[in-house]
PDB file of C-alpha atoms and ligand atoms in Angstrom:
ATOM      1  CA  MET A   1     -13.818   6.795 -21.428  1.00 82.00           C
ATOM      2  CA  PRO A   2     -10.241   6.467 -19.563  1.00 86.00           C
ATOM      3  CA  SER A   3     -10.455   2.053 -18.076  1.00 89.00           C
ATOM      4  CA  VAL A   4     -10.024   1.342 -14.464  1.00 92.00           C
ATOM      5  CA  LEU A   5      -6.371   0.598 -14.937  1.00 94.00           C
ATOM      6  CA  ASP A   6      -5.982   4.308 -16.600  1.00 94.00           C
ATOM      7  CA  GLN A   7      -7.787   5.852 -13.454  1.00 95.00           C
ATOM      8  CA  ILE A   8      -5.453   4.505 -11.184  1.00 96.00           C
ATOM      9  CA  ILE A   9      -1.873   5.516 -12.802  1.00 97.00           C
ATOM     10  CA  ASP A  10      -3.392   9.049 -13.130  1.00 97.00           C
ATOM     11  CA  GLY A  11      -3.659   8.603  -9.237  1.00 97.00           C
ATOM     12  CA  VAL A  12      -0.649   6.882  -8.737  1.00 97.00           C
ATOM     13  CA  ARG A  13       1.223   9.454 -10.815  1.00 97.00           C
ATOM     14  CA  ASP A  14      -0.114  12.430  -8.744  1.00 97.00           C
ATOM     15  CA  ASP A  15       0.944  11.169  -5.126  1.00 97.00           C
ATOM     16  CA  LEU A  16       4.195  10.042  -7.322  1.00 97.00           C
ATOM     17  CA  SER A  17       4.812  13.545  -8.091  1.00 96.00           C
ATOM     18  CA  THR A  18       4.312  14.787  -4.082  1.00 96.00           C
ATOM     19  CA  ARG A  19       6.355  11.876  -3.135  1.00 97.00           C
ATOM     20  CA  GLN A  20       9.249  13.265  -5.552  1.00 96.00           C
ATOM     21  CA  GLN A  21       9.341  16.530  -4.382  1.00 96.00           C
ATOM     22  CA  ASP A  22       9.708  15.386  -0.954  1.00 96.00           C
ATOM     23  CA  THR A  23      12.156  12.527  -1.218  1.00 97.00           C
ATOM     24  CA  PRO A  24      14.436  12.668  -4.352  1.00 97.00           C
ATOM     25  CA  LEU A  25      15.702  10.027  -6.585  1.00 98.00           C
ATOM     26  CA  GLU A  26      19.232  10.836  -5.082  1.00 97.00           C
ATOM     27  CA  GLN A  27      17.880  10.421  -1.382  1.00 97.00           C
ATOM     28  CA  LEU A  28      15.955   7.566  -2.113  1.00 97.00           C
ATOM     29  CA  GLN A  29      18.961   5.490  -3.836  1.00 98.00           C
ATOM     30  CA  ARG A  30      21.250   5.932  -0.976  1.00 98.00           C
ATOM     31  CA  LEU A  31      18.345   4.507   1.499  1.00 98.00           C
ATOM     32  CA  ALA A  32      17.987   1.481  -0.892  1.00 98.00           C
ATOM     33  CA  GLU A  33      21.992   1.392  -0.932  1.00 97.00           C
ATOM     34  CA  ALA A  34      22.105   1.006   2.430  1.00 97.00           C
ATOM     35  CA  GLN A  35      19.307  -1.910   2.723  1.00 97.00           C
ATOM     36  CA  PRO A  36      20.451  -5.465   3.079  1.00 97.00           C
ATOM     37  CA  ALA A  37      20.084  -7.514   0.055  1.00 98.00           C
ATOM     38  CA  ALA A  38      17.708  -8.450  -1.462  1.00 98.00           C
ATOM     39  CA  ARG A  39      15.960 -11.589  -1.075  1.00 98.00           C
ATOM     40  CA  ASP A  40      15.766 -14.397  -3.561  1.00 98.00           C
ATOM     41  CA  GLY A  41      12.063 -13.975  -4.178  1.00 98.00           C
ATOM     42  CA  GLU A  42      12.146 -15.891  -7.626  1.00 98.00           C
ATOM     43  CA  GLY A  43      14.079 -18.635  -5.303  1.00 98.00           C
ATOM     44  CA  ALA A  44      10.924 -18.724  -2.832  1.00 98.00           C
ATOM     45  CA  LEU A  45       8.120 -19.226  -5.513  1.00 98.00           C
ATOM     46  CA  ARG A  46      10.494 -21.770  -7.594  1.00 96.00           C
ATOM     47  CA  ALA A  47      10.470 -24.064  -4.781  1.00 95.00           C
ATOM     48  CA  PRO A  48       8.541 -27.329  -4.726  1.00 95.00           C
ATOM     49  CA  GLY A  49       4.291 -27.760  -4.095  1.00 95.00           C
ATOM     50  CA  LEU A  50       2.417 -24.751  -4.883  1.00 98.00           C
ATOM     51  CA  SER A  51       3.672 -21.815  -3.124  1.00 98.00           C
ATOM     52  CA  VAL A  52       1.291 -19.218  -1.562  1.00 98.00           C
ATOM     53  CA  ILE A  53       2.189 -15.582  -2.078  1.00 98.00           C
ATOM     54  CA  ALA A  54      -0.346 -13.729   0.929  1.00 98.00           C
ATOM     55  CA  GLU A  55      -1.405 -10.187   0.093  1.00 98.00           C
ATOM     56  CA  VAL A  56      -2.164  -7.726   3.150  1.00 98.00           C
ATOM     57  CA  LYS A  57      -5.567  -5.784   0.967  1.00 98.00           C
ATOM     58  CA  ARG A  58      -7.651  -3.370   2.770  1.00 98.00           C
ATOM     59  CA  SER A  59      -9.394  -2.380  -0.219  1.00 97.00           C
ATOM     60  CA  SER A  60     -10.017  -2.805  -3.855  1.00 95.00           C
ATOM     61  CA  PRO A  61     -12.053  -0.788  -6.403  1.00 93.00           C
ATOM     62  CA  SER A  62     -14.265  -4.169  -7.550  1.00 89.00           C
ATOM     63  CA  LYS A  63     -15.110  -4.586  -4.097  1.00 93.00           C
ATOM     64  CA  GLY A  64     -14.441  -1.645  -1.734  1.00 95.00           C
ATOM     65  CA  ALA A  65     -13.711  -2.116   1.841  1.00 97.00           C
ATOM     66  CA  LEU A  66     -12.491  -5.484   2.372  1.00 97.00           C
ATOM     67  CA  ALA A  67     -11.066  -5.473   5.558  1.00 97.00           C
ATOM     68  CA  ASP A  68      -9.862  -3.134   8.666  1.00 96.00           C
ATOM     69  CA  ILE A  69      -5.996  -4.046   8.896  1.00 97.00           C
ATOM     70  CA  PRO A  70      -4.899  -1.964  12.081  1.00 97.00           C
ATOM     71  CA  ASP A  71      -1.608  -4.287  12.504  1.00 98.00           C
ATOM     72  CA  PRO A  72      -0.200  -5.596   8.882  1.00 98.00           C
ATOM     73  CA  ALA A  73       2.770  -6.707  10.396  1.00 98.00           C
ATOM     74  CA  GLU A  74       0.338  -8.979  12.816  1.00 98.00           C
ATOM     75  CA  LEU A  75      -1.190  -9.932   9.479  1.00 98.00           C
ATOM     76  CA  ALA A  76       1.864 -11.074   8.000  1.00 98.00           C
ATOM     77  CA  THR A  77       3.260 -12.829  10.868  1.00 98.00           C
ATOM     78  CA  ARG A  78       0.241 -15.139  10.740  1.00 98.00           C
ATOM     79  CA  TYR A  79       0.666 -15.686   6.507  1.00 98.00           C
ATOM     80  CA  ALA A  80       4.128 -16.660   7.389  1.00 98.00           C
ATOM     81  CA  ALA A  81       3.165 -19.131  10.334  1.00 98.00           C
ATOM     82  CA  GLY A  82       0.776 -20.379   7.607  1.00 98.00           C
ATOM     83  CA  GLY A  83       3.634 -21.375   5.031  1.00 98.00           C
ATOM     84  CA  ALA A  84       3.215 -18.212   3.082  1.00 98.00           C
ATOM     85  CA  SER A  85       6.462 -18.152   0.410  1.00 98.00           C
ATOM     86  CA  ALA A  86       5.864 -14.523   0.319  1.00 98.00           C
ATOM     87  CA  VAL A  87       4.077 -11.292   0.999  1.00 98.00           C
ATOM     88  CA  SER A  88       2.318  -8.700  -0.811  1.00 98.00           C
ATOM     89  CA  VAL A  89       1.706  -5.100   0.313  1.00 98.00           C
ATOM     90  CA  LEU A  90      -0.520  -3.019  -1.417  1.00 98.00           C
ATOM     91  CA  THR A  91       1.128   0.086  -1.319  1.00 98.00           C
ATOM     92  CA  GLU A  92      -1.123   2.094  -3.893  1.00 98.00           C
ATOM     93  CA  ALA A  93      -3.174   4.648  -1.063  1.00 97.00           C
ATOM     94  CA  ARG A  94      -6.171   5.682  -3.065  1.00 97.00           C
ATOM     95  CA  ARG A  95      -7.932   2.550  -3.959  1.00 96.00           C
ATOM     96  CA  PHE A  96      -6.127   0.047  -1.742  1.00 97.00           C
ATOM     97  CA  GLY A  97      -5.855   2.212   1.123  1.00 97.00           C
ATOM     98  CA  GLY A  98      -2.104   1.034   1.115  1.00 98.00           C
ATOM     99  CA  SER A  99       1.042   2.819   1.630  1.00 98.00           C
ATOM    100  CA  LEU A 100       5.383   2.650   2.067  1.00 98.00           C
ATOM    101  CA  ALA A 101       4.227   2.412   5.688  1.00 98.00           C
ATOM    102  CA  ASP A 102       3.082  -1.095   5.486  1.00 98.00           C
ATOM    103  CA  LEU A 103       5.568  -2.300   3.335  1.00 98.00           C
ATOM    104  CA  ASP A 104       8.179  -1.359   6.497  1.00 98.00           C
ATOM    105  CA  ALA A 105       6.174  -2.642   9.081  1.00 98.00           C
ATOM    106  CA  VAL A 106       5.314  -5.688   7.194  1.00 98.00           C
ATOM    107  CA  ARG A 107       9.321  -6.113   6.159  1.00 98.00           C
ATOM    108  CA  ALA A 108      10.401  -5.720   9.556  1.00 98.00           C
ATOM    109  CA  ALA A 109       8.136  -8.270  10.553  1.00 98.00           C
ATOM    110  CA  ILE A 110       8.952 -11.065   8.779  1.00 98.00           C
ATOM    111  CA  ASP A 111      12.003 -12.642   7.156  1.00 97.00           C
ATOM    112  CA  LEU A 112      10.342 -13.984   3.826  1.00 98.00           C
ATOM    113  CA  PRO A 113      10.663 -12.370   0.458  1.00 98.00           C
ATOM    114  CA  VAL A 114       7.763  -8.587   0.300  1.00 98.00           C
ATOM    115  CA  LEU A 115       6.149  -8.007  -2.628  1.00 98.00           C
ATOM    116  CA  ARG A 116       5.660  -3.886  -3.332  1.00 98.00           C
ATOM    117  CA  LYS A 117       2.417  -4.486  -5.298  1.00 98.00           C
ATOM    118  CA  ASP A 118       1.451  -1.349  -7.073  1.00 98.00           C
ATOM    119  CA  PHE A 119       1.091   0.487 -10.203  1.00 98.00           C
ATOM    120  CA  VAL A 120       4.962   0.791 -11.158  1.00 98.00           C
ATOM    121  CA  VAL A 121       5.216   3.002 -13.632  1.00 98.00           C
ATOM    122  CA  THR A 122       8.991   4.799 -13.523  1.00 98.00           C
ATOM    123  CA  PRO A 123      12.373   3.779 -12.368  1.00 98.00           C
ATOM    124  CA  TYR A 124      11.562   6.198  -9.100  1.00 98.00           C
ATOM    125  CA  GLN A 125       9.051   3.615  -7.283  1.00 98.00           C
ATOM    126  CA  VAL A 126      11.456   0.364  -7.867  1.00 98.00           C
ATOM    127  CA  TRP A 127      13.990   2.378  -6.275  1.00 98.00           C
ATOM    128  CA  GLU A 128      11.538   3.484  -4.173  1.00 98.00           C
ATOM    129  CA  ALA A 129      10.641  -0.199  -3.563  1.00 98.00           C
ATOM    130  CA  ARG A 130      13.822  -1.218  -3.043  1.00 98.00           C
ATOM    131  CA  ALA A 131      14.732   1.741  -0.486  1.00 98.00           C
ATOM    132  CA  HIS A 132      11.533   0.187   1.557  1.00 98.00           C
ATOM    133  CA  GLY A 133      12.986  -3.306   1.683  1.00 98.00           C
ATOM    134  CA  ALA A 134      11.116  -4.992  -0.881  1.00 98.00           C
ATOM    135  CA  ASP A 135      12.296  -7.919  -2.794  1.00 98.00           C
ATOM    136  CA  ILE A 136      10.186  -8.181  -5.328  1.00 98.00           C
ATOM    137  CA  ILE A 137       7.974  -5.937  -7.482  1.00 98.00           C
ATOM    138  CA  LEU A 138       4.778  -5.881  -9.486  1.00 98.00           C
ATOM    139  CA  LEU A 139       5.407  -4.816 -13.302  1.00 98.00           C
ATOM    140  CA  ILE A 140       2.054  -4.747 -14.937  1.00 98.00           C
ATOM    141  CA  VAL A 141       2.213  -5.373 -18.991  1.00 98.00           C
ATOM    142  CA  ALA A 142      -0.891  -3.659 -19.693  1.00 96.00           C
ATOM    143  CA  ALA A 143       0.343  -0.302 -18.307  1.00 96.00           C
ATOM    144  CA  LEU A 144       4.114  -0.755 -19.810  1.00 98.00           C
ATOM    145  CA  ASP A 145       5.049  -0.311 -23.097  1.00 98.00           C
ATOM    146  CA  ASP A 146       8.093  -2.797 -24.234  1.00 98.00           C
ATOM    147  CA  VAL A 147      10.574   0.109 -23.883  1.00 98.00           C
ATOM    148  CA  ALA A 148       9.653   1.114 -20.404  1.00 98.00           C
ATOM    149  CA  LEU A 149       9.289  -2.970 -19.158  1.00 98.00           C
ATOM    150  CA  ARG A 150      12.181  -3.577 -21.203  1.00 98.00           C
ATOM    151  CA  GLU A 151      14.499  -0.650 -18.553  1.00 98.00           C
ATOM    152  CA  LEU A 152      12.056  -1.422 -15.309  1.00 98.00           C
ATOM    153  CA  MET A 153      12.925  -5.076 -15.448  1.00 98.00           C
ATOM    154  CA  ALA A 154      16.642  -4.302 -16.137  1.00 98.00           C
ATOM    155  CA  LEU A 155      16.640  -1.860 -13.092  1.00 98.00           C
ATOM    156  CA  THR A 156      14.639  -4.490 -10.902  1.00 98.00           C
ATOM    157  CA  ARG A 157      17.468  -6.851 -11.724  1.00 98.00           C
ATOM    158  CA  GLN A 158      20.063  -4.612 -11.493  1.00 98.00           C
ATOM    159  CA  LEU A 159      18.966  -4.240  -7.746  1.00 98.00           C
ATOM    160  CA  GLY A 160      18.571  -7.740  -7.328  1.00 98.00           C
ATOM    161  CA  MET A 161      15.105  -8.262  -7.298  1.00 98.00           C
ATOM    162  CA  THR A 162      12.597 -10.067  -8.726  1.00 98.00           C
ATOM    163  CA  ALA A 163       9.997  -8.730 -11.365  1.00 98.00           C
ATOM    164  CA  LEU A 164       6.462 -10.502 -11.457  1.00 98.00           C
ATOM    165  CA  VAL A 165       5.440  -9.585 -14.760  1.00 98.00           C
ATOM    166  CA  GLU A 166       1.603  -9.471 -15.083  1.00 98.00           C
ATOM    167  CA  VAL A 167      -0.698 -10.403 -18.380  1.00 98.00           C
ATOM    168  CA  HIS A 168      -3.877 -10.790 -18.884  1.00 96.00           C
ATOM    169  CA  ASP A 169      -4.363 -11.726 -22.245  1.00 96.00           C
ATOM    170  CA  GLU A 170      -2.240 -13.699 -25.014  1.00 97.00           C
ATOM    171  CA  VAL A 171      -0.669 -10.738 -26.288  1.00 98.00           C
ATOM    172  CA  GLU A 172       0.463  -9.604 -23.099  1.00 98.00           C
ATOM    173  CA  THR A 173       1.955 -13.304 -22.643  1.00 98.00           C
ATOM    174  CA  THR A 174       3.581 -12.690 -25.544  1.00 98.00           C
ATOM    175  CA  ARG A 175       5.318  -9.802 -24.812  1.00 98.00           C
ATOM    176  CA  ALA A 176       6.252 -10.545 -21.354  1.00 98.00           C
ATOM    177  CA  VAL A 177       7.689 -14.069 -22.787  1.00 98.00           C
ATOM    178  CA  ASP A 178      10.140 -11.776 -25.727  1.00 98.00           C
ATOM    179  CA  LEU A 179      11.215  -9.702 -23.300  1.00 98.00           C
ATOM    180  CA  GLY A 180      12.952 -12.041 -21.017  1.00 98.00           C
ATOM    181  CA  ALA A 181      10.866 -12.276 -18.023  1.00 98.00           C
ATOM    182  CA  SER A 182      11.446 -15.328 -15.661  1.00 98.00           C
ATOM    183  CA  VAL A 183       8.165 -14.802 -12.795  1.00 98.00           C
ATOM    184  CA  ILE A 184       4.776 -14.304 -15.300  1.00 98.00           C
ATOM    185  CA  GLY A 185       1.176 -13.719 -13.125  1.00 98.00           C
ATOM    186  CA  VAL A 186      -1.270 -14.417 -15.328  1.00 98.00           C
ATOM    187  CA  ASN A 187      -4.199 -12.210 -13.529  1.00 98.00           C
ATOM    188  CA  ASN A 188      -7.764 -13.901 -13.417  1.00 97.00           C
ATOM    189  CA  ARG A 189      -9.320 -10.305 -13.083  1.00 95.00           C
ATOM    190  CA  ASN A 190      -9.182  -7.978 -16.469  1.00 91.00           C
ATOM    191  CA  LEU A 191      -7.752  -4.889 -15.083  1.00 87.00           C
ATOM    192  CA  LYS A 192     -10.075  -2.861 -17.382  1.00 82.00           C
ATOM    193  CA  THR A 193     -13.479  -4.041 -17.065  1.00 87.00           C
ATOM    194  CA  LEU A 194     -12.921  -6.032 -13.312  1.00 91.00           C
ATOM    195  CA  ASP A 195     -14.545  -9.008 -14.298  1.00 92.00           C
ATOM    196  CA  VAL A 196     -12.795 -12.256 -13.078  1.00 96.00           C
ATOM    197  CA  ASP A 197     -12.349 -15.215 -15.027  1.00 95.00           C
ATOM    198  CA  PRO A 198     -10.742 -17.865 -13.096  1.00 88.00           C
ATOM    199  CA  GLU A 199     -10.293 -19.661 -16.840  1.00 94.00           C
ATOM    200  CA  THR A 200      -7.332 -17.234 -17.481  1.00 98.00           C
ATOM    201  CA  PHE A 201      -4.610 -19.186 -15.486  1.00 98.00           C
ATOM    202  CA  SER A 202      -5.773 -22.055 -17.841  1.00 97.00           C
ATOM    203  CA  ARG A 203      -6.357 -20.220 -21.093  1.00 97.00           C
ATOM    204  CA  LEU A 204      -2.468 -18.626 -21.091  1.00 98.00           C
ATOM    205  CA  ALA A 205      -0.342 -20.949 -18.883  1.00 98.00           C
ATOM    206  CA  PRO A 206       0.466 -22.937 -21.805  1.00 97.00           C
ATOM    207  CA  LEU A 207       2.148 -20.114 -23.376  1.00 98.00           C
ATOM    208  CA  VAL A 208       4.540 -19.510 -21.019  1.00 98.00           C
ATOM    209  CA  PRO A 209       7.230 -21.428 -20.672  1.00 97.00           C
ATOM    210  CA  GLU A 210       7.674 -24.205 -17.997  1.00 95.00           C
ATOM    211  CA  THR A 211      11.500 -22.146 -17.184  1.00 96.00           C
ATOM    212  CA  CYS A 212       9.233 -19.880 -16.028  1.00 98.00           C
ATOM    213  CA  VAL A 213       7.805 -19.571 -12.675  1.00 98.00           C
ATOM    214  CA  ARG A 214       3.778 -19.237 -13.483  1.00 98.00           C
ATOM    215  CA  VAL A 215       1.619 -17.603 -11.291  1.00 98.00           C
ATOM    216  CA  ALA A 216      -1.937 -17.575 -10.817  1.00 98.00           C
ATOM    217  CA  GLU A 217      -3.228 -14.156  -9.648  1.00 98.00           C
ATOM    218  CA  SER A 218      -6.975 -13.359  -8.138  1.00 97.00           C
ATOM    219  CA  GLY A 219     -10.132 -14.587  -7.357  1.00 97.00           C
ATOM    220  CA  ILE A 220      -8.496 -17.390  -5.301  1.00 97.00           C
ATOM    221  CA  ARG A 221     -11.564 -18.596  -3.278  1.00 96.00           C
ATOM    222  CA  ASP A 222      -9.964 -21.712  -1.608  1.00 96.00           C
ATOM    223  CA  HIS A 223      -8.313 -24.715  -1.290  1.00 96.00           C
ATOM    224  CA  GLU A 224     -10.258 -26.236  -4.188  1.00 97.00           C
ATOM    225  CA  ASP A 225      -8.926 -23.191  -6.065  1.00 97.00           C
ATOM    226  CA  ALA A 226      -5.920 -23.434  -5.533  1.00 97.00           C
ATOM    227  CA  ALA A 227      -5.803 -27.038  -6.337  1.00 97.00           C
ATOM    228  CA  MET A 228      -7.350 -27.002  -9.718  1.00 96.00           C
ATOM    229  CA  LEU A 229      -4.600 -23.710 -10.877  1.00 97.00           C
ATOM    230  CA  ALA A 230      -1.739 -26.300  -9.510  1.00 97.00           C
ATOM    231  CA  ARG A 231      -3.172 -28.872 -11.828  1.00 96.00           C
ATOM    232  CA  ALA A 232      -3.403 -25.968 -14.594  1.00 96.00           C
ATOM    233  CA  GLY A 233       0.591 -25.762 -14.124  1.00 97.00           C
ATOM    234  CA  ALA A 234       0.482 -22.812 -11.539  1.00 97.00           C
ATOM    235  CA  ASP A 235       3.911 -22.832  -9.349  1.00 98.00           C
ATOM    236  CA  ALA A 236       2.297 -19.670  -7.137  1.00 98.00           C
ATOM    237  CA  VAL A 237      -1.141 -18.133  -6.147  1.00 98.00           C
ATOM    238  CA  LEU A 238      -1.461 -14.764  -5.148  1.00 98.00           C
ATOM    239  CA  VAL A 239      -4.238 -14.315  -2.899  1.00 98.00           C
ATOM    240  CA  GLY A 240      -6.046 -11.285  -1.148  1.00 98.00           C
ATOM    241  CA  GLU A 241      -9.103 -11.345  -0.742  1.00 97.00           C
ATOM    242  CA  ALA A 242      -9.874 -14.718   0.713  1.00 98.00           C
ATOM    243  CA  LEU A 243      -7.363 -14.332   3.092  1.00 98.00           C
ATOM    244  CA  VAL A 244      -8.276 -11.089   4.879  1.00 98.00           C
ATOM    245  CA  THR A 245     -11.722 -11.867   4.534  1.00 97.00           C
ATOM    246  CA  GLY A 246     -11.525 -15.419   6.215  1.00 94.00           C
ATOM    247  CA  GLY A 247     -11.587 -15.820   9.581  1.00 89.00           C
ATOM    248  CA  ASP A 248      -7.639 -17.644   9.785  1.00 96.00           C
ATOM    249  CA  PRO A 249      -4.784 -16.326   7.876  1.00 98.00           C
ATOM    250  CA  SER A 250      -2.761 -18.912   8.738  1.00 98.00           C
ATOM    251  CA  ALA A 251      -4.967 -21.947   8.210  1.00 98.00           C
ATOM    252  CA  ALA A 252      -6.082 -20.538   4.592  1.00 98.00           C
ATOM    253  CA  VAL A 253      -2.708 -20.248   3.613  1.00 98.00           C
ATOM    254  CA  ASP A 254      -1.774 -23.808   4.865  1.00 98.00           C
ATOM    255  CA  ALA A 255      -4.762 -25.232   2.823  1.00 98.00           C
ATOM    256  CA  MET A 256      -3.766 -23.505  -0.958  1.00 98.00           C
ATOM    257  CA  ARG A 257      -0.420 -24.245   0.047  1.00 97.00           C
ATOM    258  CA  SER A 258      -1.114 -28.132   0.890  1.00 96.00           C
ATOM    259  CA  ALA A 259      -3.991 -28.683  -1.993  1.00 92.00           C
ATOM    260  CA  GLY A 260      -1.107 -27.967  -4.467  1.00 84.00           C
ATOM    261  CA  VAL A 261       1.506 -30.810  -2.885  1.00 73.00           C
ATOM    262  CA  ALA A 262      -0.742 -33.812  -4.381  1.00 55.00           C
ATOM    263  CA  ARG A 263      -1.208 -32.102  -8.160  1.00 51.00           C
TER     264      ARG A 263
HETATM  265  O1  LIG B   1      -8.351  -5.758  -6.868  1.00 66.32           O
HETATM  266  C1  LIG B   1      -9.285  -5.356  -7.689  1.00 66.32           C
HETATM  267  O2  LIG B   1     -10.059  -4.618  -7.463  1.00 66.32           O
HETATM  268  C2  LIG B   1      -7.862  -4.671  -8.532  1.00 66.32           C
HETATM  269  C3  LIG B   1      -8.616  -3.442  -9.814  1.00 66.32           C
HETATM  270  C4  LIG B   1      -7.820  -3.144 -10.499  1.00 66.32           C
HETATM  271  C5  LIG B   1      -6.506  -3.677 -10.173  1.00 66.32           C
HETATM  272  C6  LIG B   1      -5.901  -4.327  -9.319  1.00 66.32           C
HETATM  273  C7  LIG B   1      -6.681  -4.801  -8.499  1.00 66.32           C
HETATM  274  N1  LIG B   1      -6.130  -6.014  -7.579  1.00 66.32           N
HETATM  275  C8  LIG B   1      -4.823  -6.096  -7.376  1.00 66.32           C
HETATM  276  C9  LIG B   1      -4.622  -7.485  -7.356  1.00 66.32           C
HETATM  277  O3  LIG B   1      -3.861  -8.238  -8.573  1.00 66.32           O
HETATM  278  C10 LIG B   1      -4.932  -8.467  -6.835  1.00 66.32           C
HETATM  279  O4  LIG B   1      -5.086  -7.579  -5.062  1.00 66.32           O
HETATM  280  C11 LIG B   1      -4.293  -9.978  -6.495  1.00 66.32           C
HETATM  281  O5  LIG B   1      -3.979 -10.627  -7.408  1.00 66.32           O
HETATM  282  C12 LIG B   1      -5.157 -10.331  -5.258  1.00 66.32           C
HETATM  283  O6  LIG B   1      -6.357 -10.664  -6.032  1.00 66.32           O
HETATM  284  P1  LIG B   1      -7.526 -11.190  -4.788  1.00 66.32           P
HETATM  285  O7  LIG B   1      -7.465 -12.441  -4.221  1.00 66.32           O
HETATM  286  O8  LIG B   1      -8.752 -11.544  -5.407  1.00 66.32           O
HETATM  287  O9  LIG B   1      -8.198 -10.226  -4.022  1.00 66.32           O
END
């Protein structure tokens, strides 16, 4: 039985082959090269205090529909007003209801680094992210072997972007560190079972060198969770559900960011 992650990636590959027919790689490369230089995502996340990466997330495999987001640009503007350091945009369509159009809208609306959050398995998607103005991309270690991960990290760097390299366990963390990842996200959500274990970050953070940016991802509900993760060594938190389902995204971002100040 394929895991949820495998099933998501099968759908991503199908959608990707349609886009590759519509927009050949050479055309995408010209679009990417015409973009202004990528913003410094790693620098933004390294800034003192707890950085918040605030996510535009309509739905998820674990929870189904989360929020109707008719205007992702407006939501991103509210995140920026609350002091977000970067905005994450899910572009996967089948399970998350996202799109490259959402990425375009957010890119045009804010001056912060933007993360393209998707299931990147080919260089084409890295070029695509840059062509649509992304500054950061997610690379999920569980979805890639070392050869592919090294190649995608190198292309990301070549295009001036930051790779947020995501891990879930000790073996993946060692792989990310050994391959030279400088921004490592520990996902508290197991992408095979979808269970969230808030202790995952605390367990794996000591394996990530202090020279790296440590990002805690998933299941972060409020400023108390953010403060706990900051004490456990997080430089940044990545938050989706709590921000799109709460009443005031600016205030929620501000509260999480401020919770990290006193760590
Ligand atoms: O969110 C899911 O259910 C999910 C399932 C399978 C693969 C990835 C998934 N989420 C992607 C993410 O990494 C989260 O959107 C992100 O960390 C924010 O999480 P949350 O604050 O819990 O919405």
